[in-house]
PDB file of C-alpha atoms in Angstrom:
ATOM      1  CA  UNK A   1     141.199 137.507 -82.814  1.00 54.00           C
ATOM      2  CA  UNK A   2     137.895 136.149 -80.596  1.00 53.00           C
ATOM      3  CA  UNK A   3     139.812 132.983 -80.655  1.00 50.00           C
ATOM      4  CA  UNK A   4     142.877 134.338 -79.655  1.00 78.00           C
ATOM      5  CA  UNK A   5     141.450 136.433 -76.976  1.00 81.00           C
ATOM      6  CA  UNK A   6     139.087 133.214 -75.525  1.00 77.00           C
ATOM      7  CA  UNK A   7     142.702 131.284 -75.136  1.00 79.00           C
ATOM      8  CA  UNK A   8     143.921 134.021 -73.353  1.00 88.00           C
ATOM      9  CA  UNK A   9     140.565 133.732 -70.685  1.00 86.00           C
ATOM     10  CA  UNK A  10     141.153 130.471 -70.743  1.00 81.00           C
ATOM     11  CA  UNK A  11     144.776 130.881 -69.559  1.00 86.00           C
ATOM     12  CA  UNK A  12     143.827 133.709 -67.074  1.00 89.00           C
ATOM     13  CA  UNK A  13     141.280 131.308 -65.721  1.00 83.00           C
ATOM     14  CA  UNK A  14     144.021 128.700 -65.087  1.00 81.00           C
ATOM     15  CA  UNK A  15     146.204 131.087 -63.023  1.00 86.00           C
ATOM     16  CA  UNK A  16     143.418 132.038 -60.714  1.00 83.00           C
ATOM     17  CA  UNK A  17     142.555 128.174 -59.905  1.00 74.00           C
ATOM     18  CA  UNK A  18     146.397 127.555 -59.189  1.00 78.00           C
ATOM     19  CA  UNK A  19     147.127 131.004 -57.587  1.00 80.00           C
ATOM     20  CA  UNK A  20     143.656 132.530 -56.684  1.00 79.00           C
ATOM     21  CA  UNK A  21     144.951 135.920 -57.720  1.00 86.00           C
ATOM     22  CA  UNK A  22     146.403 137.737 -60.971  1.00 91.00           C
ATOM     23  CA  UNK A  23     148.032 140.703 -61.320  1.00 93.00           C
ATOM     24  CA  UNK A  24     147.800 142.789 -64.414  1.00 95.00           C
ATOM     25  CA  UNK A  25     151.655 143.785 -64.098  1.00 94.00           C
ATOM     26  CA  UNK A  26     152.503 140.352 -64.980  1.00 94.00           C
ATOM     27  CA  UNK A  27     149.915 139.364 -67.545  1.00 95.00           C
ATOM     28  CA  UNK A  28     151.616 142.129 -69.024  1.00 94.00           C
ATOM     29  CA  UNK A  29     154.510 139.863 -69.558  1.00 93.00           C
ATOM     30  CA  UNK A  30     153.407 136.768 -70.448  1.00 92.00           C
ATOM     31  CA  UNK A  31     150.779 137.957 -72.925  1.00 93.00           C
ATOM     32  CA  UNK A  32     152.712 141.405 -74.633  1.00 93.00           C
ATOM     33  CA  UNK A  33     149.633 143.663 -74.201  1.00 94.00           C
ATOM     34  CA  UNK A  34     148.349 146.753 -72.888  1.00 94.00           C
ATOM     35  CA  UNK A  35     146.727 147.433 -69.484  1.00 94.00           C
ATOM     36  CA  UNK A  36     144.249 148.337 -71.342  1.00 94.00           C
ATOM     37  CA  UNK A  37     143.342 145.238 -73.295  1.00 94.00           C
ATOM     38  CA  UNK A  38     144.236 143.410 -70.252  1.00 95.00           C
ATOM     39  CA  UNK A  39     141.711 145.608 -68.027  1.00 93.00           C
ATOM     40  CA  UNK A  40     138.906 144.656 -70.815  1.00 92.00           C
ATOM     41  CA  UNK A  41     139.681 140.874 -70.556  1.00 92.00           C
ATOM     42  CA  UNK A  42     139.066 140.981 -66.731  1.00 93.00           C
ATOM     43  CA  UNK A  43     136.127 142.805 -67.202  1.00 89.00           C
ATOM     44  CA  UNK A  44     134.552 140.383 -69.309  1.00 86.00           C
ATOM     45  CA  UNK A  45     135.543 137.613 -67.209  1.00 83.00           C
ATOM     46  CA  UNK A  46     134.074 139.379 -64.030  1.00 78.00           C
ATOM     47  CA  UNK A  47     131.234 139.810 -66.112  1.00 75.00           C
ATOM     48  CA  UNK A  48     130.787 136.017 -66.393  1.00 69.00           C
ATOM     49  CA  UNK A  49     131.413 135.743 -62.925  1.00 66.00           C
ATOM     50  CA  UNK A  50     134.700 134.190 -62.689  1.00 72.00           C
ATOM     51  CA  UNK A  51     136.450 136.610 -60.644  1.00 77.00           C
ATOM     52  CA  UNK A  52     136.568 139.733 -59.097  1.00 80.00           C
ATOM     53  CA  UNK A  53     139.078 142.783 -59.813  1.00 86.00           C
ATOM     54  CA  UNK A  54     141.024 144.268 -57.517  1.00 86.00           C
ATOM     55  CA  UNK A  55     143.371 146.834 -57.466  1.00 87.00           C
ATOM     56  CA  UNK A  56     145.633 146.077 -60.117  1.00 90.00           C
ATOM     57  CA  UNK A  57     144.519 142.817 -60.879  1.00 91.00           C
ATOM     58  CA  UNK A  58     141.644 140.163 -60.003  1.00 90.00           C
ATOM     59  CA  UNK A  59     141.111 137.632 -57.408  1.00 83.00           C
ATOM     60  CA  UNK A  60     139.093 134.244 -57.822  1.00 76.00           C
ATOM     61  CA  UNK A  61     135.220 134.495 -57.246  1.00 67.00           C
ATOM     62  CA  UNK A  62     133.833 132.630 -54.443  1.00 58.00           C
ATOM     63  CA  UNK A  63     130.149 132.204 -53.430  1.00 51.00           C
ATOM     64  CA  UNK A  64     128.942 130.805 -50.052  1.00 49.00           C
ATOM     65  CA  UNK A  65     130.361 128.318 -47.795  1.00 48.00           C
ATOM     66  CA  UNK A  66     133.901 126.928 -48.493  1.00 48.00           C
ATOM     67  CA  UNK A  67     133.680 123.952 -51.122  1.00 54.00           C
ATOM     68  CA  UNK A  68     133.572 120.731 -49.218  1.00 53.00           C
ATOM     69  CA  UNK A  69     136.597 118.556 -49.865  1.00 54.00           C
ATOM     70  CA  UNK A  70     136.275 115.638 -53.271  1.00 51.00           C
ATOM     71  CA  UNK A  71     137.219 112.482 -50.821  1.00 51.00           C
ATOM     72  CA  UNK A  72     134.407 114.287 -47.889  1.00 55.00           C
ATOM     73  CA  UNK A  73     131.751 114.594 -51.053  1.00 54.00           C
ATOM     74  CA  UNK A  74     132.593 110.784 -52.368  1.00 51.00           C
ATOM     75  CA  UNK A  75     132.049 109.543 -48.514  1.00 56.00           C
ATOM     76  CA  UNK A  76     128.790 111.198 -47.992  1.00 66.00           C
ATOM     77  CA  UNK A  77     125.572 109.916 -48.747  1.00 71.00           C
ATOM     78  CA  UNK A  78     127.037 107.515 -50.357  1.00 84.00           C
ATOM     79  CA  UNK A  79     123.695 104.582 -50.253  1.00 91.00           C
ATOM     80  CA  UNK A  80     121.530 107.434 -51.282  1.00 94.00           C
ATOM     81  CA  UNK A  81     123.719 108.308 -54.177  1.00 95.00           C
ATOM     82  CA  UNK A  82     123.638 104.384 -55.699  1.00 95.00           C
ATOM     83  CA  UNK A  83     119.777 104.571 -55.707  1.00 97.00           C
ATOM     84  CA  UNK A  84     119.649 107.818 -57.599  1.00 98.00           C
ATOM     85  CA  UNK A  85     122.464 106.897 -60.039  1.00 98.00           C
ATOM     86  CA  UNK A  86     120.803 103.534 -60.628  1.00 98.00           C
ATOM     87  CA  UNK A  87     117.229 105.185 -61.350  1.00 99.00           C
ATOM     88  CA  UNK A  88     119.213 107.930 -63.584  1.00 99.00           C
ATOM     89  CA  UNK A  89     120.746 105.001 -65.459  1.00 99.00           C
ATOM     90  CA  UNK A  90     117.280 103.099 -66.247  1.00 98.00           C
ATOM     91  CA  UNK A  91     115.783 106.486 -67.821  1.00 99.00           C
ATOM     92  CA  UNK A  92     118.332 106.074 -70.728  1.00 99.00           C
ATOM     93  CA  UNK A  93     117.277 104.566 -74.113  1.00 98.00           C
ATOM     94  CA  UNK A  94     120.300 102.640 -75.922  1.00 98.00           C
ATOM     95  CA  UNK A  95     121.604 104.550 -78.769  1.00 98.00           C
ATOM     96  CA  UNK A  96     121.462 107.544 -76.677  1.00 99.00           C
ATOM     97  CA  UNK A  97     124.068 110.667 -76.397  1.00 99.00           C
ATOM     98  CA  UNK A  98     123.974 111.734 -72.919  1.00 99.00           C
ATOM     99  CA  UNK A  99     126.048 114.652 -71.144  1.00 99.00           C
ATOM    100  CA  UNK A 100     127.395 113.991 -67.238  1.00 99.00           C
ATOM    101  CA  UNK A 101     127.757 116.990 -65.584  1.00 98.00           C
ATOM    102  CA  UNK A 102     131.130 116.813 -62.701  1.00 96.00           C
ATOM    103  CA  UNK A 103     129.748 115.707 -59.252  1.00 94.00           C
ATOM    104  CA  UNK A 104     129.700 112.252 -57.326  1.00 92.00           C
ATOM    105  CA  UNK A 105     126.222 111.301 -57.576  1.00 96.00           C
ATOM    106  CA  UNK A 106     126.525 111.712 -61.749  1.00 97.00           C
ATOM    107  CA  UNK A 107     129.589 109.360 -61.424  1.00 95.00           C
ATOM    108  CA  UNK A 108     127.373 106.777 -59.931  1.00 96.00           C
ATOM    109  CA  UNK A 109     124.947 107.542 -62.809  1.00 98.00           C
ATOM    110  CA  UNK A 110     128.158 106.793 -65.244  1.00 98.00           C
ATOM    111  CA  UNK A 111     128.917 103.274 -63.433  1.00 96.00           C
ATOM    112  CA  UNK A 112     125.850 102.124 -64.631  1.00 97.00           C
ATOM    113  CA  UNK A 113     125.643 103.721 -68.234  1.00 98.00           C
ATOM    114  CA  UNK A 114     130.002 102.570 -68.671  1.00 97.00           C
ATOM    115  CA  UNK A 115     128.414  99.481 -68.768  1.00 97.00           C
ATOM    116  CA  UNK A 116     126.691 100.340 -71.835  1.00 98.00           C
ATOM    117  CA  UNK A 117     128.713 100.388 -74.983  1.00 97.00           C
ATOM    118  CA  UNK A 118     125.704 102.145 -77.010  1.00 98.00           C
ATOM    119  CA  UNK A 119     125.371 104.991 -75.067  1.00 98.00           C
ATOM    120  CA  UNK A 120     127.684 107.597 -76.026  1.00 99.00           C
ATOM    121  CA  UNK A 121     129.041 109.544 -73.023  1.00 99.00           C
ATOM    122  CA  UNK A 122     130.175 112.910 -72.938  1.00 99.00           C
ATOM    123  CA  UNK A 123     131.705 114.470 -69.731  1.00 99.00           C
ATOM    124  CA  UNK A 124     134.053 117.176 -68.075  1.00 98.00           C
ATOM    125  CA  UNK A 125     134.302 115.353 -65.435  1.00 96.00           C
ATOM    126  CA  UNK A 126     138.277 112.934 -64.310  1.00 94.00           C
ATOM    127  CA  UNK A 127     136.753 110.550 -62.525  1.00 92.00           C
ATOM    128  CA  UNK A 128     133.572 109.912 -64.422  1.00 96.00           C
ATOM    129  CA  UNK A 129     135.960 109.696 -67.176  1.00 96.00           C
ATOM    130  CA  UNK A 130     138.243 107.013 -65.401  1.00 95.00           C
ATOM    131  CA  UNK A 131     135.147 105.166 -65.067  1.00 95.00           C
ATOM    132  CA  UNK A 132     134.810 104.956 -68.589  1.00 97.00           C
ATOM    133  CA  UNK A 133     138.308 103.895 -69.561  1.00 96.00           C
ATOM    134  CA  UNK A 134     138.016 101.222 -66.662  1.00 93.00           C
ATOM    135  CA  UNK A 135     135.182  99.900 -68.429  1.00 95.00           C
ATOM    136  CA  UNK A 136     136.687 100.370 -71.742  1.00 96.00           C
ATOM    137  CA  UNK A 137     133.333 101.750 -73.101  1.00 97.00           C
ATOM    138  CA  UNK A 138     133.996 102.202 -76.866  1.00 96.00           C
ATOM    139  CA  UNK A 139     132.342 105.795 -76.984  1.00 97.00           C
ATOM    140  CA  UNK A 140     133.537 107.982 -74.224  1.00 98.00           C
ATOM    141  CA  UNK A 141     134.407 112.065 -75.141  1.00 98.00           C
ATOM    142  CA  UNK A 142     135.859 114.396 -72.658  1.00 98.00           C
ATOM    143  CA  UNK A 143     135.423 118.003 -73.473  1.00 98.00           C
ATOM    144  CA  UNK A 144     138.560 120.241 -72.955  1.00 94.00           C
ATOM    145  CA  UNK A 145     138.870 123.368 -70.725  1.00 92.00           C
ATOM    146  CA  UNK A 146     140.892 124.459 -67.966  1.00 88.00           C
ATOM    147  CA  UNK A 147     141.814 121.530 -64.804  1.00 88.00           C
ATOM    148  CA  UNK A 148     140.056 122.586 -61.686  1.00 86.00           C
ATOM    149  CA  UNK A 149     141.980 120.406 -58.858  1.00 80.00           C
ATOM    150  CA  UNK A 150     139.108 121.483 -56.196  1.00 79.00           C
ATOM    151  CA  UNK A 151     136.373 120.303 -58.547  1.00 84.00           C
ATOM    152  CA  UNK A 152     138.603 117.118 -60.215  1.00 87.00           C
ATOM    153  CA  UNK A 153     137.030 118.328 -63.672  1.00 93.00           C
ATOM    154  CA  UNK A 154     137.432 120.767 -66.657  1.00 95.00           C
ATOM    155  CA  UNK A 155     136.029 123.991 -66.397  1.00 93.00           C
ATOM    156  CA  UNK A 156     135.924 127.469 -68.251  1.00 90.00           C
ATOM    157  CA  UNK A 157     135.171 129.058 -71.783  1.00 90.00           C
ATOM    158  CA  UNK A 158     136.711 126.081 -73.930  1.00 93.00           C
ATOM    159  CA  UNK A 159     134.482 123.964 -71.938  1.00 96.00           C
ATOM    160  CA  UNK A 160     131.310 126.011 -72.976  1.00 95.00           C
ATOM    161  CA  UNK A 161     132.535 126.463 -76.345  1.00 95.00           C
ATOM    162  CA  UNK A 162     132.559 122.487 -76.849  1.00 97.00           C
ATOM    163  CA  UNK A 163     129.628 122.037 -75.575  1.00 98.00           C
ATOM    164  CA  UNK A 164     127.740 124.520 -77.835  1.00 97.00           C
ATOM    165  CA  UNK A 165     129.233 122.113 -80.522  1.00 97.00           C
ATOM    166  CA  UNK A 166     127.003 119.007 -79.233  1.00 97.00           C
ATOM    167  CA  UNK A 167     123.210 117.612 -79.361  1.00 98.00           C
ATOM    168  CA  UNK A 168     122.820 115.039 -76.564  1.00 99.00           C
ATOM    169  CA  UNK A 169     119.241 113.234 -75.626  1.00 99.00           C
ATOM    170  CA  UNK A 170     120.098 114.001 -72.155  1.00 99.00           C
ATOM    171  CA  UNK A 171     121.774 115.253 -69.405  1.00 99.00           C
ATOM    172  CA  UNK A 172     122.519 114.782 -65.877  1.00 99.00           C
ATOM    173  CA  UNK A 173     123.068 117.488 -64.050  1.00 99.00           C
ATOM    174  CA  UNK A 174     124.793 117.453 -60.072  1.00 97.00           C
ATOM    175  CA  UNK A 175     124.200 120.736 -57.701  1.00 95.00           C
ATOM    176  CA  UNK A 176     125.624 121.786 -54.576  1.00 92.00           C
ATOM    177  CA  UNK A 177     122.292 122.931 -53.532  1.00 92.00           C
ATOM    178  CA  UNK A 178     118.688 123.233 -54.346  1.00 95.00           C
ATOM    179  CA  UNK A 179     116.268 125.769 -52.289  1.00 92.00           C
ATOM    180  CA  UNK A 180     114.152 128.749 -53.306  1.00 90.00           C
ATOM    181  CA  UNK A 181     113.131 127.087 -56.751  1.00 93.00           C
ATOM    182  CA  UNK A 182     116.761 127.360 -57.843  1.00 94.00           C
ATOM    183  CA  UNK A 183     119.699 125.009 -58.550  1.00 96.00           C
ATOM    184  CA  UNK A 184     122.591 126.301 -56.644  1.00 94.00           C
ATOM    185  CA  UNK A 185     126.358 126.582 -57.161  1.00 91.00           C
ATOM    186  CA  UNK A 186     128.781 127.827 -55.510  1.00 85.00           C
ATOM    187  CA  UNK A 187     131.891 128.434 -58.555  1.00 85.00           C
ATOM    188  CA  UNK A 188     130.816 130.846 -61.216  1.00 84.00           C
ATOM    189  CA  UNK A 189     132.955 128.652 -63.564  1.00 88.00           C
ATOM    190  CA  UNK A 190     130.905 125.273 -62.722  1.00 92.00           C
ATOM    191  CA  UNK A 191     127.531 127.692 -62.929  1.00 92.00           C
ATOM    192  CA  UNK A 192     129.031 128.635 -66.843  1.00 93.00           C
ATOM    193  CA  UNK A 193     129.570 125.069 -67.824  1.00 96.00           C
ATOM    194  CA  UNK A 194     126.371 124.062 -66.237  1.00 98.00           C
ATOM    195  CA  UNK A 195     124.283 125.981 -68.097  1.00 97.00           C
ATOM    196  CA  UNK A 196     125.989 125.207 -71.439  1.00 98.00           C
ATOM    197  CA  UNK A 197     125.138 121.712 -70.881  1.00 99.00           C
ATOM    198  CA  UNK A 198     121.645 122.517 -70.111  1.00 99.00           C
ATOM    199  CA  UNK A 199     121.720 124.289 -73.705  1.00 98.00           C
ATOM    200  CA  UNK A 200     123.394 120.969 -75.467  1.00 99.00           C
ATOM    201  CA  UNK A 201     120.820 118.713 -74.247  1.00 99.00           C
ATOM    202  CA  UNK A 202     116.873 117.813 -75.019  1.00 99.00           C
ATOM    203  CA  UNK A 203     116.449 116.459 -71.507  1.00 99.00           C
ATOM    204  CA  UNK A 204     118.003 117.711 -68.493  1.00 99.00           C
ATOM    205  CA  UNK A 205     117.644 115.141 -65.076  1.00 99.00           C
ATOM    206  CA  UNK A 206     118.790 116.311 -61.379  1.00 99.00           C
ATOM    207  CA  UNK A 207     120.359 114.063 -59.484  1.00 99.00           C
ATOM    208  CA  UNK A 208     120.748 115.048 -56.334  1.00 97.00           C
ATOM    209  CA  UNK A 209     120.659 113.246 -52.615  1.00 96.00           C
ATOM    210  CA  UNK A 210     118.369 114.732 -49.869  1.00 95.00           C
ATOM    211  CA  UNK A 211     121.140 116.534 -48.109  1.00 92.00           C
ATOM    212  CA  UNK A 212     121.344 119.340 -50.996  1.00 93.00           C
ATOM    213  CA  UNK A 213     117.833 120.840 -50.751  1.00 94.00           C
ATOM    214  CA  UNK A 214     117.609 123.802 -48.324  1.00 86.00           C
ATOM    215  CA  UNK A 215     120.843 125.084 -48.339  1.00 78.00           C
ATOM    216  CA  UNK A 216     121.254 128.659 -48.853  1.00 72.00           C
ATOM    217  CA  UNK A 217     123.946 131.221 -49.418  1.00 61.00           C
ATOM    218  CA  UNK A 218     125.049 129.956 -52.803  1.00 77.00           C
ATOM    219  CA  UNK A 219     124.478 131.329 -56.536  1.00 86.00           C
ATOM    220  CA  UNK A 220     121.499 130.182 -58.833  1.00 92.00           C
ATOM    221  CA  UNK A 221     122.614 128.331 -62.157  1.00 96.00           C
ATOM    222  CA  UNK A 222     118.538 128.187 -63.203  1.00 96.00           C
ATOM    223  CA  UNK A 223     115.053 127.547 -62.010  1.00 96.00           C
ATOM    224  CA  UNK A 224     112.995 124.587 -62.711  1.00 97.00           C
ATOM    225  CA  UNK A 225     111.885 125.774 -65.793  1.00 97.00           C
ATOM    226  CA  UNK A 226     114.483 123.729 -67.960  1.00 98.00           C
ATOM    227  CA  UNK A 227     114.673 120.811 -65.402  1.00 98.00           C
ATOM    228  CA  UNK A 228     112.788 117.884 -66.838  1.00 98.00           C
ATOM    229  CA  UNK A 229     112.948 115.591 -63.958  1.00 98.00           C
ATOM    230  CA  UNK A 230     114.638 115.470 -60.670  1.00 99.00           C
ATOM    231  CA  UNK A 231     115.743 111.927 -59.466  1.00 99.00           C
ATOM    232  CA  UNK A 232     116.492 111.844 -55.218  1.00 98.00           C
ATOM    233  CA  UNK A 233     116.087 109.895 -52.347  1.00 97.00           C
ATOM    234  CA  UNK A 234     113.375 109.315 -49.412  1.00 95.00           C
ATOM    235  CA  UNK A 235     114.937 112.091 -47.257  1.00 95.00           C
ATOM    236  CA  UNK A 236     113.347 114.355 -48.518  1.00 95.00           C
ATOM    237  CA  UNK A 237     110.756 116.653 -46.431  1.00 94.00           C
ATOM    238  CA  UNK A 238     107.054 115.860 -47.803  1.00 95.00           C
ATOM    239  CA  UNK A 239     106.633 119.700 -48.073  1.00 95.00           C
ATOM    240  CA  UNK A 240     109.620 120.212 -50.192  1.00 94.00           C
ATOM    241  CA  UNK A 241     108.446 117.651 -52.341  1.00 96.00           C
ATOM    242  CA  UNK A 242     105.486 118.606 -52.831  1.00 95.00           C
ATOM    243  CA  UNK A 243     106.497 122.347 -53.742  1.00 94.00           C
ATOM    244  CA  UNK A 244     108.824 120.253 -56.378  1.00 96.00           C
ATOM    245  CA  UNK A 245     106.366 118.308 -58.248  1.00 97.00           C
ATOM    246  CA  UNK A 246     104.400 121.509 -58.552  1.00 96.00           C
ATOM    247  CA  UNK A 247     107.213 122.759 -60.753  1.00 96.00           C
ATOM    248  CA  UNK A 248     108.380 119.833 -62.689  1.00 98.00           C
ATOM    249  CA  UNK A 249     108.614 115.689 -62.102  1.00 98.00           C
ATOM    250  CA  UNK A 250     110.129 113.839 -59.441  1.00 98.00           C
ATOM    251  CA  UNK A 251     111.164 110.258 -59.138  1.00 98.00           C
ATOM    252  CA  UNK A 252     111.872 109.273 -55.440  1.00 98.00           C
ATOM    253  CA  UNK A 253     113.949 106.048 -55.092  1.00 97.00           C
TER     254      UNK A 253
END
């Protein structure tokens, strides 16, 4: 029944990323059930963040600033982001298992460690895994979910559920924002999956390019307190950096 009902989120979940809205009406049809039982599953997944309910139905969460465009995110920073992905690279030990969270400055961590056949990979991320076929690195996984097309990545409660399934030395972790002693996010789904990887992992590194600290208006997937290391570049104000190493280790490149 719990699995039967977490398909069913899952499926929800994939409407509102193709759609942005759901209506309970026709739910009804494609899934037999009550209101009700419907009502409950929206519930729980507003609970979790992923939406909102309306008035006979739910609309798609959304937290801060609209989501800058994949091709605008690839294009910026894009020096900055080779450094850090490098220095990510070098902190991995061969015969390693490490997790790489969606976001372009892990996929320059993965061009390095694709060239790597014995570190296993594991990702939700299309591109990252492209990389990885490209290279024809012998030990690639992609965990399942539902396709985001904003985020180019796999997202939502089969994600999380995979990813309680796995023990990885490490992960690298991407964020849309860092200020207030917080990651930041702005999709309640990518916070989700975030965190679950956070959980699957020993280590946890943040790559992230100078750009991303100070930005506000955007939800918190965690504090410092599980971050093991941050990896970024010279741009960084001397103040902010300061305030960072005072909560956990920073490598500049």
């Amino acid at each position: 029944m719990r699995r039967r009902r977490s398909h069913r989120h899952e499926e929800i979940l994939a409407i509102l990323e193709r759609e942005g809205s759901v209506r309970i009406a026709d739910l009804q049809g494609r899934f037999g059930l009550s209101k009700v039982a419907l009502r409950m599953d929206l519930a729980d997944l507003e609970q979790q963040g992923a939406l909102i309910r309306t008035f006979g139905g739910a609309i798609r969460a959304h937290n801060g600033a609209a989501e800058m465009p994949y091709l605008q995110r690839v294009l910026s920073h894009p020096e900055e982001k080779q450094r850090i992905g490098r220095a990510a690279a070098d902190l991995v030990r061969d015969g390693e298992i490490v997790i790489l969270d969606t976001g372009t400055t892990t996929l320059e961590v993965a061009r390095h460690l694709a060239a790597r056949p014995s570190v296993a990979a594991i990702t939700n991320d299309l591109s990252i895994a492209m990389e990885y076929a490209r290279q024809m690195h012998p030990q690639a996984h992609v965990l399942g979910g539902v396709l985001s097309p904003l985020h180019a990545c796999l997202l939502g409660p089969g994600t999380e559920r995979a990813l309680s399934q796995v023990r990885a030395d490490r992960a690298f972790l991407a964020a849309d924002a860092i200020a207030g002693g917080h990651v930041l996010e702005r999709s309640p789904l990518v916070i989700q999956v975030k965190r679950a990887m956070i959980r699957a992992a020993k280590e946890v590194t943040l790559v992230a390019d100078s750009s991303k600290f100070g930005q506000t208006g955007l939800s918190p997937v965690c504090d410092f307190a599980p971050i093991h290391r941050v990896v970024t570049d010279s741009g960084v104000d001397p103040s902010v950096l300061e305030a960072l190493r005072a909560q956990t280790e920073v490598l500049v490149v």
